[in-house]
Tab-separated table of C-alpha atoms and ligand atoms in Angstrom:
chain	number	residue	atom	x	y	z
A	1	MET	CA	-38.721	-127.710	-6.275
A	2	LEU	CA	-40.246	-130.672	-8.108
A	3	ARG	CA	-37.047	-131.045	-10.135
A	4	ASN	CA	-34.990	-131.130	-6.912
A	5	ALA	CA	-37.367	-133.672	-5.334
A	6	LEU	CA	-37.085	-135.948	-8.372
A	7	LEU	CA	-33.298	-135.582	-8.443
A	8	TRP	CA	-33.235	-136.390	-4.719
A	9	ALA	CA	-35.354	-139.496	-5.423
A	10	SER	CA	-32.881	-140.495	-8.148
A	11	THR	CA	-30.181	-140.893	-5.481
A	12	ASN	CA	-32.336	-142.660	-2.856
A	13	PRO	CA	-31.356	-146.355	-2.563
A	14	THR	CA	-34.554	-147.422	-0.739
A	15	LEU	CA	-36.785	-146.037	-3.486
A	16	ALA	CA	-34.494	-147.542	-6.126
A	17	GLU	CA	-34.858	-150.921	-4.445
A	18	ARG	CA	-38.623	-150.872	-3.806
A	19	LEU	CA	-40.431	-148.921	-6.518
A	20	PRO	CA	-39.236	-150.907	-9.567
A	21	ARG	CA	-40.891	-154.054	-8.110
A	22	TYR	CA	-44.318	-152.669	-8.938
A	23	GLY	CA	-45.706	-153.537	-12.360
A	24	PHE	CA	-47.406	-150.175	-12.823
A	25	VAL	CA	-44.114	-148.354	-12.178
A	26	LYS	CA	-42.418	-150.553	-14.766
A	27	ARG	CA	-45.181	-149.878	-17.288
A	28	ALA	CA	-44.736	-146.128	-16.819
A	29	THR	CA	-41.123	-146.379	-18.023
A	30	ARG	CA	-42.031	-147.901	-21.378
A	31	ARG	CA	-42.313	-144.581	-23.124
A	32	PHE	CA	-38.623	-143.916	-22.449
A	33	MET	CA	-37.165	-147.411	-22.590
A	34	PRO	CA	-38.323	-150.231	-24.842
A	35	GLY	CA	-37.580	-152.915	-22.225
A	36	GLU	CA	-35.080	-154.250	-19.725
A	37	GLU	CA	-33.310	-156.746	-22.013
A	38	LEU	CA	-30.665	-156.251	-24.706
A	39	ILE	CA	-33.046	-157.867	-27.165
A	40	ASP	CA	-35.629	-155.113	-26.462
A	41	ALA	CA	-33.058	-152.367	-27.055
A	42	LEU	CA	-31.833	-153.955	-30.284
A	43	ALA	CA	-35.371	-154.479	-31.588
A	44	ALA	CA	-35.980	-150.754	-31.028
A	45	ALA	CA	-32.645	-149.942	-32.722
A	46	ASP	CA	-33.716	-152.071	-35.685
A	47	ARG	CA	-37.080	-150.300	-35.972
A	48	LEU	CA	-35.445	-146.867	-35.752
A	49	GLY	CA	-32.894	-147.932	-38.372
A	50	THR	CA	-35.681	-148.572	-40.880
A	51	THR	CA	-36.678	-144.897	-40.556
A	52	GLY	CA	-33.116	-143.673	-41.120
A	53	VAL	CA	-32.471	-143.005	-37.436
A	54	ASN	CA	-29.240	-144.442	-35.973
A	55	SER	CA	-28.916	-145.424	-32.348
A	56	THR	CA	-26.678	-145.801	-29.348
A	57	ILE	CA	-27.549	-148.311	-26.642
A	58	THR	CA	-26.658	-148.029	-22.986
A	59	LEU	CA	-27.027	-150.499	-20.170
A	60	LEU	CA	-28.502	-148.829	-17.091
A	61	GLY	CA	-26.731	-149.141	-13.765
A	62	GLU	CA	-24.187	-146.998	-11.966
A	63	HIS	CA	-22.079	-146.992	-8.763
A	64	LEU	CA	-21.061	-150.642	-8.579
A	65	THR	CA	-19.768	-152.251	-5.401
A	66	SER	CA	-17.044	-154.462	-6.889
A	67	LEU	CA	-14.838	-154.850	-9.940
A	68	GLU	CA	-16.481	-158.228	-10.581
A	69	GLU	CA	-19.701	-156.313	-11.233
A	70	ALA	CA	-17.804	-154.067	-13.645
A	71	ASP	CA	-16.541	-157.164	-15.458
A	72	ARG	CA	-20.108	-158.433	-15.798
A	73	VAL	CA	-21.124	-155.077	-17.283
A	74	VAL	CA	-18.247	-155.269	-19.769
A	75	ALA	CA	-19.267	-158.837	-20.696
A	76	GLN	CA	-22.812	-157.621	-21.375
A	77	TYR	CA	-21.533	-154.823	-23.590
A	78	ARG	CA	-19.338	-157.296	-25.460
A	79	ASP	CA	-22.445	-159.433	-26.125
A	80	ALA	CA	-24.221	-156.321	-27.333
A	81	LEU	CA	-21.358	-155.447	-29.695
A	82	ARG	CA	-21.300	-158.998	-31.088
A	83	THR	CA	-25.040	-158.946	-31.801
A	84	ILE	CA	-24.905	-155.444	-33.295
A	85	GLU	CA	-22.211	-156.649	-35.694
A	86	GLU	CA	-24.018	-159.893	-36.558
A	87	ARG	CA	-27.221	-158.007	-37.301
A	88	ASP	CA	-25.395	-155.117	-38.976
A	89	LEU	CA	-27.298	-152.532	-36.940
A	90	PRO	CA	-26.483	-148.770	-37.141
A	91	THR	CA	-25.860	-148.845	-33.396
A	92	GLU	CA	-23.058	-147.840	-31.031
A	93	ILE	CA	-22.668	-148.276	-27.261
A	94	SER	CA	-22.320	-145.731	-24.476
A	95	VAL	CA	-20.945	-146.552	-21.017
A	96	LYS	CA	-20.965	-144.794	-17.675
A	97	PRO	CA	-17.538	-144.495	-15.979
A	98	THR	CA	-19.011	-145.768	-12.694
A	99	GLN	CA	-20.320	-148.872	-14.534
A	100	ILE	CA	-16.844	-149.879	-15.617
A	101	GLY	CA	-15.140	-149.390	-12.269
A	102	ILE	CA	-13.952	-145.762	-12.046
A	103	ASP	CA	-14.720	-145.757	-8.305
A	104	PHE	CA	-11.922	-148.333	-7.994
A	105	GLY	CA	-9.426	-146.245	-9.984
A	106	VAL	CA	-9.078	-144.635	-13.406
A	107	ALA	CA	-6.690	-147.394	-14.490
A	108	GLU	CA	-9.313	-150.075	-13.692
A	109	ALA	CA	-11.949	-148.279	-15.755
A	110	ALA	CA	-9.466	-147.553	-18.565
A	111	GLU	CA	-8.561	-151.220	-18.899
A	112	ARG	CA	-12.242	-152.113	-19.319
A	113	LEU	CA	-13.027	-149.236	-21.677
A	114	ALA	CA	-10.014	-150.096	-23.840
A	115	ALA	CA	-11.221	-153.709	-24.031
A	116	LEU	CA	-14.593	-152.516	-25.335
A	117	CYS	CA	-12.946	-150.197	-27.874
A	118	SER	CA	-10.836	-153.042	-29.207
A	119	ALA	CA	-13.946	-155.238	-29.573
A	120	THR	CA	-15.509	-152.916	-32.174
A	121	GLU	CA	-14.687	-150.530	-34.974
A	122	SER	CA	-17.611	-148.306	-34.013
A	123	LEU	CA	-17.316	-145.487	-31.513
A	124	VAL	CA	-17.619	-146.354	-27.835
A	125	TRP	CA	-19.090	-143.389	-25.989
A	126	VAL	CA	-18.330	-142.374	-22.407
A	127	ASP	CA	-21.238	-140.723	-20.572
A	128	MET	CA	-20.533	-137.843	-18.210
A	129	GLU	CA	-21.889	-138.366	-14.688
A	130	GLY	CA	-21.987	-136.008	-11.654
A	131	SER	CA	-19.372	-133.228	-11.340
A	132	ALA	CA	-17.288	-135.194	-8.820
A	133	TYR	CA	-16.394	-137.536	-11.700
A	134	VAL	CA	-15.419	-134.998	-14.365
A	135	ASP	CA	-11.647	-134.925	-13.690
A	136	ARG	CA	-11.447	-138.712	-13.524
A	137	THR	CA	-13.631	-139.124	-16.612
A	138	LEU	CA	-11.435	-136.744	-18.619
A	139	GLU	CA	-8.382	-138.699	-17.482
A	140	LEU	CA	-10.085	-141.967	-18.427
A	141	PHE	CA	-10.925	-140.608	-21.871
A	142	LEU	CA	-7.391	-139.316	-22.488
A	143	VAL	CA	-5.713	-142.540	-21.357
A	144	VAL	CA	-7.922	-144.696	-23.588
A	145	LYS	CA	-7.784	-142.289	-26.533
A	146	GLU	CA	-3.994	-142.691	-26.665
A	147	GLY	CA	-4.457	-146.284	-27.771
A	148	ALA	CA	-7.912	-146.219	-29.404
A	149	ALA	CA	-9.247	-143.763	-31.973
A	150	ASN	CA	-12.815	-145.006	-31.500
A	151	VAL	CA	-13.672	-143.467	-28.145
A	152	GLY	CA	-16.029	-140.491	-27.703
A	153	LEU	CA	-16.862	-138.331	-24.683
A	154	CYS	CA	-19.944	-136.542	-23.394
A	155	LEU	CA	-19.553	-132.954	-22.098
A	156	GLN	CA	-22.172	-130.951	-20.171
A	157	SER	CA	-22.907	-127.282	-20.895
A	158	TYR	CA	-24.284	-126.636	-17.376
A	159	LEU	CA	-20.794	-126.952	-15.873
A	160	LYS	CA	-18.839	-123.710	-15.676
A	161	ARG	CA	-15.603	-125.569	-16.414
A	162	THR	CA	-16.723	-127.213	-19.668
A	163	GLU	CA	-15.640	-124.481	-22.077
A	164	ALA	CA	-12.067	-124.717	-20.751
A	165	ASP	CA	-12.257	-128.537	-20.849
A	166	LEU	CA	-13.386	-128.461	-24.476
A	167	ASP	CA	-10.641	-125.979	-25.421
A	168	ALA	CA	-8.060	-128.357	-23.949
A	169	LEU	CA	-9.551	-131.364	-25.766
A	170	LEU	CA	-10.098	-129.859	-29.226
A	171	PRO	CA	-6.449	-130.142	-30.409
A	172	LEU	CA	-6.851	-133.933	-29.955
A	173	ASP	CA	-9.673	-134.112	-32.521
A	174	PRO	CA	-12.138	-135.737	-30.110
A	175	ALA	CA	-15.601	-137.132	-30.834
A	176	ILE	CA	-17.765	-135.110	-28.435
A	177	ARG	CA	-21.427	-135.476	-27.524
A	178	LEU	CA	-22.647	-132.170	-26.128
A	179	VAL	CA	-25.535	-132.227	-23.611
A	180	LYS	CA	-26.927	-129.729	-21.109
A	181	GLY	CA	-26.381	-132.049	-18.100
A	182	ALA	CA	-28.763	-134.123	-15.996
A	183	TYR	CA	-27.456	-134.147	-12.406
A	184	ASN	CA	-28.201	-132.021	-9.354
A	185	GLU	CA	-25.166	-129.725	-9.195
A	186	PRO	CA	-24.382	-126.866	-6.764
A	187	PRO	CA	-24.116	-123.287	-8.099
A	188	SER	CA	-20.400	-123.341	-7.266
A	189	VAL	CA	-19.799	-125.631	-10.270
A	190	ALA	CA	-22.892	-125.306	-12.481
A	191	PHE	CA	-24.884	-122.464	-14.010
A	192	ALA	CA	-28.100	-122.044	-12.050
A	193	LYS	CA	-30.173	-120.371	-14.777
A	194	LYS	CA	-31.466	-122.143	-17.871
A	195	ALA	CA	-30.505	-119.112	-19.980
A	196	GLU	CA	-26.870	-119.522	-18.874
A	197	VAL	CA	-26.883	-123.271	-19.598
A	198	ASP	CA	-28.350	-122.566	-23.040
A	199	ARG	CA	-25.830	-119.811	-23.731
A	200	GLY	CA	-23.038	-122.239	-22.808
A	201	PHE	CA	-24.582	-124.875	-25.062
A	202	ALA	CA	-24.597	-122.459	-28.019
A	203	VAL	CA	-20.966	-121.408	-27.412
A	204	LEU	CA	-19.815	-125.044	-27.181
A	205	THR	CA	-21.826	-125.985	-30.278
A	206	GLN	CA	-20.114	-123.196	-32.181
A	207	LYS	CA	-16.672	-124.434	-31.082
A	208	LEU	CA	-17.432	-128.044	-31.985
A	209	LEU	CA	-18.883	-127.274	-35.397
A	210	ARG	CA	-16.114	-124.822	-36.230
A	211	ALA	CA	-13.478	-127.431	-35.323
A	212	ARG	CA	-15.224	-129.904	-37.615
A	213	HIS	CA	-15.409	-127.315	-40.383
A	214	ASN	CA	-11.678	-126.656	-39.986
A	215	GLY	CA	-10.923	-130.303	-40.762
A	216	GLY	CA	-11.433	-131.922	-37.345
A	217	LEU	CA	-11.951	-135.673	-37.572
A	218	GLY	CA	-13.853	-136.118	-34.298
A	219	ARG	CA	-17.587	-136.375	-34.752
A	220	PRO	CA	-19.581	-133.533	-33.095
A	221	VAL	CA	-22.884	-134.735	-31.641
A	222	ILE	CA	-25.400	-132.099	-30.581
A	223	ALA	CA	-27.574	-133.994	-28.096
A	224	THR	CA	-30.701	-132.066	-27.164
A	225	HIS	CA	-34.466	-132.011	-27.653
A	226	ASP	CA	-34.497	-128.245	-27.427
A	227	PRO	CA	-35.805	-126.722	-30.679
A	228	ARG	CA	-33.881	-123.507	-29.962
A	229	MET	CA	-30.575	-125.316	-29.492
A	230	LEU	CA	-31.186	-127.458	-32.579
A	231	GLY	CA	-32.066	-124.366	-34.596
A	232	GLU	CA	-28.882	-122.701	-33.364
A	233	ALA	CA	-26.749	-125.724	-34.331
A	234	ASN	CA	-28.259	-125.863	-37.808
A	235	ARG	CA	-27.839	-122.112	-38.244
A	236	ILE	CA	-24.157	-122.251	-37.222
A	237	ALA	CA	-23.542	-125.214	-39.543
A	238	TYR	CA	-25.261	-123.417	-42.422
A	239	GLU	CA	-23.225	-120.238	-41.877
A	240	LEU	CA	-20.002	-122.238	-41.730
A	241	GLY	CA	-20.981	-124.210	-44.830
A	242	LEU	CA	-20.717	-127.453	-42.836
A	243	PRO	CA	-22.819	-130.138	-44.563
A	244	LYS	CA	-25.463	-132.027	-42.541
A	245	GLU	CA	-23.533	-135.308	-42.909
A	246	ARG	CA	-20.587	-133.892	-40.924
A	247	TYR	CA	-22.350	-133.464	-37.591
A	248	GLU	CA	-24.978	-135.402	-35.726
A	249	ILE	CA	-28.115	-134.631	-33.745
A	250	ALA	CA	-28.949	-136.959	-30.855
A	251	MET	CA	-32.042	-137.394	-28.722
A	252	LEU	CA	-33.321	-139.881	-26.174
A	253	PHE	CA	-35.608	-142.767	-27.058
A	254	GLY	CA	-39.265	-141.765	-26.824
A	255	ILE	CA	-38.660	-138.013	-26.697
A	256	ARG	CA	-39.872	-136.059	-29.730
A	257	PRO	CA	-39.897	-139.231	-31.896
A	258	SER	CA	-41.658	-137.560	-34.826
A	259	GLU	CA	-39.030	-134.810	-34.837
A	260	GLN	CA	-36.314	-137.494	-34.873
A	261	LYS	CA	-37.855	-139.026	-38.001
A	262	ARG	CA	-38.484	-135.653	-39.618
A	263	LEU	CA	-34.865	-134.588	-39.147
A	264	ALA	CA	-33.600	-137.897	-40.560
A	265	ALA	CA	-35.955	-137.579	-43.539
A	266	THR	CA	-34.556	-134.129	-44.295
A	267	GLY	CA	-30.974	-135.404	-44.492
A	268	HIS	CA	-29.738	-134.880	-40.932
A	269	GLN	CA	-27.661	-137.499	-39.163
A	270	VAL	CA	-29.858	-138.464	-36.215
A	271	ARG	CA	-28.956	-140.828	-33.404
A	272	VAL	CA	-31.204	-141.927	-30.553
A	273	LEU	CA	-29.919	-143.134	-27.194
A	274	ILE	CA	-31.782	-146.256	-26.086
A	275	SER	CA	-31.445	-147.334	-22.459
A	276	TYR	CA	-32.093	-150.858	-21.214
A	277	GLY	CA	-31.434	-152.941	-18.110
A	278	GLU	CA	-32.950	-153.596	-14.721
A	279	SER	CA	-31.354	-150.684	-12.836
A	280	TRP	CA	-33.433	-147.958	-14.410
A	281	PHE	CA	-34.755	-146.136	-11.363
A	282	PRO	CA	-32.163	-143.271	-10.912
A	283	TRP	CA	-32.020	-142.723	-14.666
A	284	TYR	CA	-35.817	-142.613	-14.914
A	285	MET	CA	-36.081	-140.064	-12.082
A	286	ARG	CA	-33.544	-137.847	-13.914
A	287	ARG	CA	-35.726	-138.041	-17.063
A	288	LEU	CA	-38.799	-136.973	-15.075
A	289	ALA	CA	-36.815	-134.166	-13.429
A	290	GLU	CA	-35.927	-132.784	-16.861
A	291	ARG	CA	-39.572	-132.362	-17.716
A	292	PRO	CA	-41.979	-132.707	-14.806
A	293	ALA	CA	-44.808	-132.508	-17.414
A	294	ASN	CA	-43.947	-136.171	-18.022
A	295	LEU	CA	-45.408	-136.911	-14.590
A	296	TRP	CA	-48.828	-136.605	-16.267
A	297	PHE	CA	-47.836	-139.469	-18.481
A	298	VAL	CA	-46.868	-141.519	-15.399
A	299	ALA	CA	-50.143	-140.602	-13.690
A	300	LYS	CA	-52.072	-141.868	-16.732
A	301	GLN	CA	-50.265	-145.220	-16.461
A	302	LEU	CA	-51.234	-145.426	-12.792
A	303	VAL	CA	-54.933	-145.033	-13.447
A	304	GLY	CA	-55.041	-146.623	-16.935
B	1	LIG	P1	-34.196	-129.002	-21.815
B	1	LIG	O1	-34.478	-130.066	-20.808
B	1	LIG	O2	-33.672	-127.683	-21.363
B	1	LIG	O3	-35.517	-128.774	-22.646
B	1	LIG	C1	-35.588	-127.703	-23.585
B	1	LIG	C2	-36.750	-127.905	-24.533
B	1	LIG	O4	-36.610	-129.157	-25.228
B	1	LIG	C3	-38.085	-127.997	-23.851
B	1	LIG	O5	-38.574	-126.699	-23.567
B	1	LIG	C4	-38.904	-128.722	-24.927
B	1	LIG	O6	-39.230	-127.858	-25.983
B	1	LIG	C5	-37.885	-129.737	-25.444
B	1	LIG	N1	-37.996	-130.986	-24.644
B	1	LIG	C6	-37.167	-131.392	-23.668
B	1	LIG	N2	-37.598	-132.567	-23.142
B	1	LIG	C7	-38.724	-132.886	-23.808
B	1	LIG	C8	-39.666	-133.946	-23.724
B	1	LIG	N3	-39.515	-134.925	-22.818
B	1	LIG	N4	-40.702	-133.956	-24.573
B	1	LIG	C9	-40.874	-132.972	-25.477
B	1	LIG	N5	-40.033	-131.929	-25.590
B	1	LIG	C10	-38.975	-131.878	-24.763
B	1	LIG	N6	-26.779	-136.000	-19.464
B	1	LIG	C11	-25.668	-136.147	-18.712
B	1	LIG	O7	-25.519	-135.473	-17.687
B	1	LIG	N7	-24.706	-137.050	-19.103
B	1	LIG	C12	-24.803	-137.776	-20.249
B	1	LIG	O8	-23.914	-138.572	-20.551
B	1	LIG	C13	-25.960	-137.588	-21.058
B	1	LIG	N8	-26.094	-138.263	-22.236
B	1	LIG	C14	-27.136	-137.930	-23.091
B	1	LIG	C15	-27.179	-138.472	-24.378
B	1	LIG	C16	-28.166	-138.067	-25.272
B	1	LIG	C17	-28.202	-138.640	-26.657
B	1	LIG	C18	-29.148	-137.111	-24.853
B	1	LIG	C19	-30.213	-136.623	-25.805
B	1	LIG	C20	-29.117	-136.604	-23.577
B	1	LIG	C21	-28.129	-137.007	-22.676
B	1	LIG	N9	-28.070	-136.485	-21.384
B	1	LIG	C22	-26.949	-136.692	-20.625
B	1	LIG	C23	-29.233	-135.729	-20.818
B	1	LIG	C24	-29.068	-134.220	-21.003
B	1	LIG	O9	-28.074	-133.729	-20.139
B	1	LIG	C25	-30.359	-133.456	-20.706
B	1	LIG	O10	-30.701	-133.678	-19.369
B	1	LIG	C26	-31.523	-133.844	-21.580
B	1	LIG	O11	-31.111	-133.984	-22.913
B	1	LIG	C27	-32.627	-132.768	-21.521
B	1	LIG	O12	-32.127	-131.522	-21.931
B	1	LIG	P2	-32.489	-130.832	-23.341
B	1	LIG	O13	-31.200	-130.431	-23.987
B	1	LIG	O14	-33.348	-131.707	-24.150
B	1	LIG	O15	-33.183	-129.481	-22.964
């Protein structure tokens, strides 16, 4: 129930407008985002880099109201890419389809995503949003991938369709970031039970790592904080004889940070997603919904 309430709050425009104005609410976010500015995200990326942990940065904000806004988002990502290159940081970018104009058409978003891909040699990741966007996001990915090798896509194991989607994508050698999924989805499209989501995650992990073992060029990224899922990924890789350098583990900034460092220190490729920007409210509510225990942390900020 709490999860549903938090996911409801994540889509409420009035809360999104009002709550972030309060200093104590802002302070409570600091565990999960180093700050609102690019400079904050890059400073965190730099610090993580010194511990052998790579990063991906993402500008918060979704569901824009005009293509001009999408162009401003693209300009901000271009600035980020320039600074990452100047400072030689081990950092990539990840964009949400709705941030780059997919509500105005796949072609509009594709034009902007392709521009970002051509501005860097690193991978440009495409987040996966709510299920209503999956078809369009797959189309966006395929259109851009035709002209750019450096585009990667996130897939969600909670969706019943994802195994078939992955099967269709694998012959194209895609870079895939596998996650469980963070949106409030109906049982018609998503598995309702955690055990089913986890089972799906293990099956998809197996497919991704096997494809890599069989010579696939696309980078498989297993993005989870779940010790069982991580153990499963490492077990599959070990049984396949797939070296640690050939797949990646990804987590979110501020979640299990000592495990991130420990994995990196034991030779794993670890990447942390760092979010920044002013429009953090829906994203922050989704983080709390994932683990309502984090509400204790928020409560401590309120009284502390
Ligand atoms: P889950 O939430 O099921 O937790 C399982 C276990 O993990 C817990 O029992 C605990 O042991 C551990 N754990 C989880 N959270 C913890 C915490 N806060 N502190 C300590 N332990 C914790 N989603 C999406 O829909 N689209 C996207 O594009 C992305 N992109 C993305 C990128 C990256 C790099 C990551 C890591 C995640 C995403 N996500 C996402 C979010 C993802 O879908 C999912 O909601 C979260 O990763 C949480 O799910 P877990 O796999 O961690 O497991």
